[in-house]
């Protein structure tokens, strides 16, 4: 089997490529990635010489390139996206271009070349936001209600994928997954930002009152879920994927990280809230459990510790990121108060 992975130099994509080559060593992978600020070939150092792996630097919006690459493959797993909510609030244009137009270009090429399976990696954020006291969990029938430019662009891409299935018969599947954490996550997202800031002697910026809830999943569980969808998923189906955390909020996560690193609560900095901040996410993954046999394997607290250990052991990886372009973004997002 030959797979085209888009966005394979990012956080989840690079974990997925490592996972796939380990678990399906006979398969070939082409990784198409533009290497935006979030794409990093260091994430794939371990496998860069694997003869089953090929990297192509390029944009999913480049129709000719995408068409040539898709000719060679059986399966597309589409991760490439602009993925950070805060950046979509600063400027949403590239989100529309990559997440919507880029997906449409891939879909056209997949259709033209009769790809056997197009898997679209999406997010639970398309469902909007729950109240803190709401016990509802989102499932595959929940209506879309995206609230940020990022989630609106991902919702648009999901609709396009389904439209290509309905109108042209494209064989697709979609996963809507909750918040991932683990190694190689870019240090703009809450968990790696908190860990690396504390390791640098800086504070953890917590938006608003910190009582915002996410449904955390260790990245390998997400990779395994996609694998199960590729093996057992039905064309035209969507699968919600989530974790096992029980309504844990950002403040509690920050405290867990502080404790593991032996730091005091005074290292938490309450900063201006994210505009339109979604209060709570919760995912019902029972369809994936029933139909695919999916169940998260990795519990939050042990794998948070493992993740902290990874950032401790891989300081060079994140220090390089944080010393470059990132500084400008940090200044723009958090202002002078955060830079000590
Ligand atoms: P990321 O930002 O770490 O990586 C994105 C990758 O896409 C980067 O390597 C980047 O260079 C590449 N890319 C961006 N624009 C491109 C373009 N035009 N052409 C080719 N490559 C391009 O993102 P991530 O956190 O790994 O997320 C991957 C996917 O999973 C995204 O589609 C995201 O919406 C989805 N998702 C993420 C999470 C999460 O918690 N991180 C949860 C659910 C779903
Ligand atoms: O739910 C899946 C989504 O999870 C993915 O689709 C997105 O690509 C991914 O970025 C993530 O979105 P979030 O906005 O939930 O993740 P983030 O790490 O940015 O924020 C997690 C929570 O932490 C959220 O409530 C905002 C808060 N936060 C975040 C940052 C960066 C802070 O309080 N302070 C911060 O500095």
JSON list of N, CA, C and O in Angstrom, two decimals, residues 44-63:
[
{"chain": "A", "resi": 44, "resn": "UNK", "atom": "N", "xyz": [11.11, 14.22, 12.11]},
{"chain": "A", "resi": 44, "resn": "UNK", "atom": "CA", "xyz": [11.14, 12.95, 11.40]},
{"chain": "A", "resi": 44, "resn": "UNK", "atom": "C", "xyz": [12.55, 12.40, 11.23]},
{"chain": "A", "resi": 44, "resn": "UNK", "atom": "O", "xyz": [12.76, 11.50, 10.41]},
{"chain": "A", "resi": 45, "resn": "UNK", "atom": "N", "xyz": [13.48, 12.94, 12.00]},
{"chain": "A", "resi": 45, "resn": "UNK", "atom": "CA", "xyz": [14.90, 12.54, 11.90]},
{"chain": "A", "resi": 45, "resn": "UNK", "atom": "C", "xyz": [15.06, 11.02, 11.95]},
{"chain": "A", "resi": 45, "resn": "UNK", "atom": "O", "xyz": [15.82, 10.44, 11.17]},
{"chain": "A", "resi": 46, "resn": "UNK", "atom": "N", "xyz": [14.32, 10.39, 12.89]},
{"chain": "A", "resi": 46, "resn": "UNK", "atom": "CA", "xyz": [14.45, 8.94, 13.11]},
{"chain": "A", "resi": 46, "resn": "UNK", "atom": "C", "xyz": [14.20, 8.12, 11.85]},
{"chain": "A", "resi": 46, "resn": "UNK", "atom": "O", "xyz": [14.73, 7.02, 11.71]},
{"chain": "A", "resi": 47, "resn": "UNK", "atom": "N", "xyz": [13.33, 8.62, 10.97]},
{"chain": "A", "resi": 47, "resn": "UNK", "atom": "CA", "xyz": [12.91, 7.77, 9.83]},
{"chain": "A", "resi": 47, "resn": "UNK", "atom": "C", "xyz": [13.31, 8.37, 8.48]},
{"chain": "A", "resi": 47, "resn": "UNK", "atom": "O", "xyz": [12.95, 7.83, 7.44]},
{"chain": "A", "resi": 48, "resn": "UNK", "atom": "N", "xyz": [14.08, 9.47, 8.50]},
{"chain": "A", "resi": 48, "resn": "UNK", "atom": "CA", "xyz": [14.33, 10.15, 7.22]},
{"chain": "A", "resi": 48, "resn": "UNK", "atom": "C", "xyz": [15.08, 9.28, 6.20]},
{"chain": "A", "resi": 48, "resn": "UNK", "atom": "O", "xyz": [14.95, 9.48, 5.01]},
{"chain": "A", "resi": 49, "resn": "UNK", "atom": "N", "xyz": [15.85, 8.29, 6.69]},
{"chain": "A", "resi": 49, "resn": "UNK", "atom": "CA", "xyz": [16.58, 7.43, 5.75]},
{"chain": "A", "resi": 49, "resn": "UNK", "atom": "C", "xyz": [15.85, 6.13, 5.44]},
{"chain": "A", "resi": 49, "resn": "UNK", "atom": "O", "xyz": [16.38, 5.28, 4.72]},
{"chain": "A", "resi": 50, "resn": "UNK", "atom": "N", "xyz": [14.67, 5.98, 5.96]},
{"chain": "A", "resi": 50, "resn": "UNK", "atom": "CA", "xyz": [13.90, 4.76, 5.69]},
{"chain": "A", "resi": 50, "resn": "UNK", "atom": "C", "xyz": [13.55, 4.72, 4.20]},
{"chain": "A", "resi": 50, "resn": "UNK", "atom": "O", "xyz": [12.94, 5.67, 3.69]},
{"chain": "A", "resi": 51, "resn": "UNK", "atom": "N", "xyz": [13.92, 3.65, 3.49]},
{"chain": "A", "resi": 51, "resn": "UNK", "atom": "CA", "xyz": [13.66, 3.61, 2.04]},
{"chain": "A", "resi": 51, "resn": "UNK", "atom": "C", "xyz": [12.17, 3.63, 1.69]},
{"chain": "A", "resi": 51, "resn": "UNK", "atom": "O", "xyz": [11.80, 3.90, 0.55]},
{"chain": "A", "resi": 52, "resn": "UNK", "atom": "N", "xyz": [11.33, 3.38, 2.67]},
{"chain": "A", "resi": 52, "resn": "UNK", "atom": "CA", "xyz": [9.87, 3.36, 2.42]},
{"chain": "A", "resi": 52, "resn": "UNK", "atom": "C", "xyz": [9.28, 4.76, 2.55]},
{"chain": "A", "resi": 52, "resn": "UNK", "atom": "O", "xyz": [8.07, 4.94, 2.39]},
{"chain": "A", "resi": 53, "resn": "UNK", "atom": "N", "xyz": [10.12, 5.74, 2.89]},
{"chain": "A", "resi": 53, "resn": "UNK", "atom": "CA", "xyz": [9.63, 7.09, 3.17]},
{"chain": "A", "resi": 53, "resn": "UNK", "atom": "C", "xyz": [10.23, 8.11, 2.22]},
{"chain": "A", "resi": 53, "resn": "UNK", "atom": "O", "xyz": [11.44, 8.09, 1.97]},
{"chain": "A", "resi": 54, "resn": "UNK", "atom": "N", "xyz": [9.35, 9.00, 1.70]},
{"chain": "A", "resi": 54, "resn": "UNK", "atom": "CA", "xyz": [9.86, 10.07, 0.83]},
{"chain": "A", "resi": 54, "resn": "UNK", "atom": "C", "xyz": [9.22, 11.39, 1.26]},
{"chain": "A", "resi": 54, "resn": "UNK", "atom": "O", "xyz": [8.00, 11.45, 1.48]},
{"chain": "A", "resi": 55, "resn": "UNK", "atom": "N", "xyz": [10.05, 12.43, 1.35]},
{"chain": "A", "resi": 55, "resn": "UNK", "atom": "CA", "xyz": [9.53, 13.76, 1.69]},
{"chain": "A", "resi": 55, "resn": "UNK", "atom": "C", "xyz": [9.46, 14.64, 0.45]},
{"chain": "A", "resi": 55, "resn": "UNK", "atom": "O", "xyz": [10.42, 14.68, -0.33]},
{"chain": "A", "resi": 56, "resn": "UNK", "atom": "N", "xyz": [8.35, 15.34, 0.29]},
{"chain": "A", "resi": 56, "resn": "UNK", "atom": "CA", "xyz": [8.23, 16.32, -0.80]},
{"chain": "A", "resi": 56, "resn": "UNK", "atom": "C", "xyz": [7.82, 17.65, -0.18]},
{"chain": "A", "resi": 56, "resn": "UNK", "atom": "O", "xyz": [6.78, 17.73, 0.49]},
{"chain": "A", "resi": 57, "resn": "UNK", "atom": "N", "xyz": [8.66, 18.67, -0.40]},
{"chain": "A", "resi": 57, "resn": "UNK", "atom": "CA", "xyz": [8.29, 19.99, 0.12]},
{"chain": "A", "resi": 57, "resn": "UNK", "atom": "C", "xyz": [7.34, 20.64, -0.88]},
{"chain": "A", "resi": 57, "resn": "UNK", "atom": "O", "xyz": [7.69, 20.80, -2.06]},
{"chain": "A", "resi": 58, "resn": "UNK", "atom": "N", "xyz": [6.14, 20.98, -0.43]},
{"chain": "A", "resi": 58, "resn": "UNK", "atom": "CA", "xyz": [5.19, 21.60, -1.35]},
{"chain": "A", "resi": 58, "resn": "UNK", "atom": "C", "xyz": [3.89, 21.93, -0.65]},
{"chain": "A", "resi": 58, "resn": "UNK", "atom": "O", "xyz": [3.65, 21.53, 0.49]},
{"chain": "A", "resi": 59, "resn": "UNK", "atom": "N", "xyz": [3.07, 22.67, -1.40]},
{"chain": "A", "resi": 59, "resn": "UNK", "atom": "CA", "xyz": [1.83, 23.21, -0.86]},
{"chain": "A", "resi": 59, "resn": "UNK", "atom": "C", "xyz": [0.64, 22.39, -1.36]},
{"chain": "A", "resi": 59, "resn": "UNK", "atom": "O", "xyz": [0.58, 22.09, -2.57]},
{"chain": "A", "resi": 60, "resn": "UNK", "atom": "N", "xyz": [-0.29, 22.08, -0.49]},
{"chain": "A", "resi": 60, "resn": "UNK", "atom": "CA", "xyz": [-1.48, 21.35, -0.94]},
{"chain": "A", "resi": 60, "resn": "UNK", "atom": "C", "xyz": [-2.33, 22.20, -1.89]},
{"chain": "A", "resi": 60, "resn": "UNK", "atom": "O", "xyz": [-3.21, 21.69, -2.57]},
{"chain": "A", "resi": 61, "resn": "UNK", "atom": "N", "xyz": [-2.06, 23.51, -1.93]},
{"chain": "A", "resi": 61, "resn": "UNK", "atom": "CA", "xyz": [-2.79, 24.38, -2.86]},
{"chain": "A", "resi": 61, "resn": "UNK", "atom": "C", "xyz": [-2.19, 24.34, -4.27]},
{"chain": "A", "resi": 61, "resn": "UNK", "atom": "O", "xyz": [-2.72, 24.97, -5.19]},
{"chain": "A", "resi": 62, "resn": "UNK", "atom": "N", "xyz": [-1.08, 23.62, -4.44]},
{"chain": "A", "resi": 62, "resn": "UNK", "atom": "CA", "xyz": [-0.43, 23.51, -5.76]},
{"chain": "A", "resi": 62, "resn": "UNK", "atom": "C", "xyz": [-1.04, 22.30, -6.49]},
{"chain": "A", "resi": 62, "resn": "UNK", "atom": "O", "xyz": [-0.61, 21.16, -6.32]},
{"chain": "A", "resi": 63, "resn": "UNK", "atom": "N", "xyz": [-2.06, 22.59, -7.30]},
{"chain": "A", "resi": 63, "resn": "UNK", "atom": "CA", "xyz": [-2.83, 21.53, -7.97]},
{"chain": "A", "resi": 63, "resn": "UNK", "atom": "C", "xyz": [-1.99, 20.59, -8.81]},
{"chain": "A", "resi": 63, "resn": "UNK", "atom": "O", "xyz": [-2.21, 19.37, -8.78]}
]
